[in-house]
Amino acid sequence: MGKDLEIGSEGIAYTTLSAAAAILVYSWQSFKVGEARRQYGIKAPAMSGNADFERVFRAHQNTAENLTPFLASLYGFSIYVSPKYGSALGLVWSIARVLYHRQYAEDAASRGKPFVVGWVTQTVLLLGTVGGAIYTLLK
């Protein structure tokens, strides 16, 4: 903790790049939803009507639901534990979200493994954040 996450430091650069990767994944998923709307003839604001579209939409929505807690946990872990390890975990999360999206779009039943990888990664980040904050308060 400390100088690792000062503005201009290597640590903040790693963490910011990892966060940016997650946002790029989310943006890519947004594009895929638009593409699926055109492909399956689902006009906005409709969110149902074709099971193939709905799987693409739900994969994107699930990432949206997880993005805020992920980003908070990524930065917390990077502050209290390690920006390099936090950033590495963040990249694992982003890769898992890409795989989750692709597999969910093909077959909802096949999304389990990347979901678990993303969930475990996000949980480790959260536990590191909470543990680091408690440790800081108690020392």
Coordinates of C-alpha atoms in Angstrom, one line a residue, residues 3-127:
K3 CA 3.4 4.6 -3.3
D4 CA 2.3 1.6 -5.5
L5 CA -0.9 3.4 -6.5
E6 CA 0.1 7.0 -6.7
I7 CA -0.8 8.9 -9.8
G8 CA 1.9 8.1 -12.4
S9 CA 3.1 5.0 -10.6
E10 CA 3.6 1.6 -12.3
G11 CA 1.0 0.1 -9.9
I12 CA -1.8 2.5 -10.9
A13 CA -0.9 1.9 -14.6
Y14 CA -1.3 -1.9 -14.2
T15 CA -4.6 -1.5 -12.4
T16 CA -5.9 1.0 -14.8
L17 CA -5.0 -1.1 -17.8
S18 CA -6.8 -4.1 -16.2
A19 CA -9.9 -2.0 -15.6
A20 CA -9.8 -0.7 -19.1
A21 CA -9.6 -4.3 -20.4
A22 CA -12.8 -5.1 -18.5
I23 CA -14.6 -2.1 -19.9
L24 CA -13.4 -3.0 -23.4
V25 CA -14.9 -6.5 -22.9
Y26 CA -18.2 -4.9 -21.8
S27 CA -18.1 -2.6 -24.8
W28 CA -17.5 -5.6 -27.1
Q29 CA -20.4 -7.4 -25.6
S30 CA -22.6 -4.3 -26.2
F31 CA -21.6 -4.5 -29.9
K32 CA -22.5 -8.2 -30.0
V33 CA -26.0 -7.4 -28.6
G34 CA -26.5 -4.8 -31.4
E35 CA -25.3 -7.3 -33.9
A36 CA -27.7 -10.0 -32.5
R37 CA -30.6 -7.5 -32.7
R38 CA -30.0 -7.0 -36.4
Q39 CA -29.4 -10.7 -37.1
Y40 CA -32.5 -11.9 -35.3
G41 CA -34.8 -8.9 -36.0
I42 CA -35.3 -7.8 -32.4
K43 CA -36.0 -4.1 -32.5
A44 CA -35.2 -1.9 -29.5
P45 CA -36.5 -1.7 -26.8
A46 CA -37.6 -5.3 -27.0
M47 CA -35.4 -7.7 -25.0
S48 CA -37.0 -11.0 -25.9
G49 CA -38.5 -12.8 -28.9
N50 CA -35.7 -15.0 -30.0
A51 CA -33.7 -17.5 -27.8
D52 CA -30.5 -16.9 -29.6
F53 CA -30.7 -13.1 -29.1
E54 CA -31.8 -13.6 -25.5
R55 CA -28.6 -15.6 -24.7
V56 CA -26.4 -12.9 -26.2
F57 CA -28.3 -10.2 -24.3
R58 CA -28.2 -12.1 -21.0
A59 CA -24.4 -12.7 -21.2
H60 CA -24.0 -8.9 -21.7
Q61 CA -26.4 -8.1 -18.9
N62 CA -24.6 -10.5 -16.5
T63 CA -21.4 -8.7 -17.2
A64 CA -23.1 -5.4 -16.5
E65 CA -24.4 -6.7 -13.2
N66 CA -20.8 -7.8 -12.2
L67 CA -18.8 -4.9 -13.6
T68 CA -19.3 -2.4 -10.7
P69 CA -18.4 -4.9 -7.9
F70 CA -15.5 -6.2 -10.0
L71 CA -14.0 -2.7 -10.5
A72 CA -14.4 -1.8 -6.9
S73 CA -12.8 -5.0 -5.8
L74 CA -10.0 -4.7 -8.4
Y75 CA -9.0 -1.2 -7.1
G76 CA -9.4 -2.2 -3.4
F77 CA -7.2 -5.3 -3.9
S78 CA -4.6 -3.2 -5.7
I79 CA -4.6 -0.7 -2.9
Y80 CA -4.5 -3.2 0.0
V81 CA -2.7 -6.2 -1.4
S82 CA -0.8 -5.8 -4.7
P83 CA -1.5 -3.8 -7.9
K84 CA 0.4 -6.4 -10.0
Y85 CA -1.5 -9.4 -8.6
G86 CA -4.8 -7.4 -8.7
S87 CA -4.2 -6.5 -12.3
A88 CA -3.4 -10.1 -13.2
L89 CA -6.6 -11.3 -11.5
G90 CA -8.4 -8.6 -13.4
L91 CA -7.2 -9.8 -16.7
V92 CA -8.2 -13.4 -15.8
W93 CA -11.7 -12.0 -15.0
S94 CA -11.9 -10.2 -18.4
I95 CA -10.8 -13.3 -20.3
A96 CA -13.3 -15.4 -18.4
R97 CA -16.0 -12.9 -19.3
V98 CA -15.2 -13.2 -23.0
L99 CA -15.3 -17.0 -22.8
Y100 CA -18.5 -16.8 -20.8
H101 CA -20.2 -14.6 -23.4
R102 CA -19.1 -16.8 -26.3
Q103 CA -20.2 -20.0 -24.6
Y104 CA -23.5 -18.6 -23.3
A105 CA -24.3 -17.3 -26.8
E106 CA -23.8 -20.8 -28.2
D107 CA -25.4 -22.9 -25.5
A108 CA -26.5 -21.5 -22.1
A109 CA -25.6 -24.8 -20.4
S110 CA -21.9 -24.5 -21.4
R111 CA -21.2 -21.3 -19.6
G112 CA -20.4 -22.9 -16.3
K113 CA -16.6 -23.1 -16.3
P114 CA -15.9 -19.5 -17.4
F115 CA -18.6 -18.3 -14.9
V116 CA -16.8 -20.1 -12.1
V117 CA -13.4 -18.7 -13.1
G118 CA -14.8 -15.2 -13.1
W119 CA -16.7 -15.7 -9.9
V120 CA -13.7 -17.1 -8.0
T121 CA -11.5 -14.3 -9.4
Q122 CA -13.9 -11.6 -8.3
T123 CA -14.3 -13.2 -4.9
V124 CA -10.5 -13.3 -4.4
L125 CA -10.4 -9.6 -5.3
L126 CA -13.2 -8.8 -2.8
L127 CA -11.8 -10.9 0.0

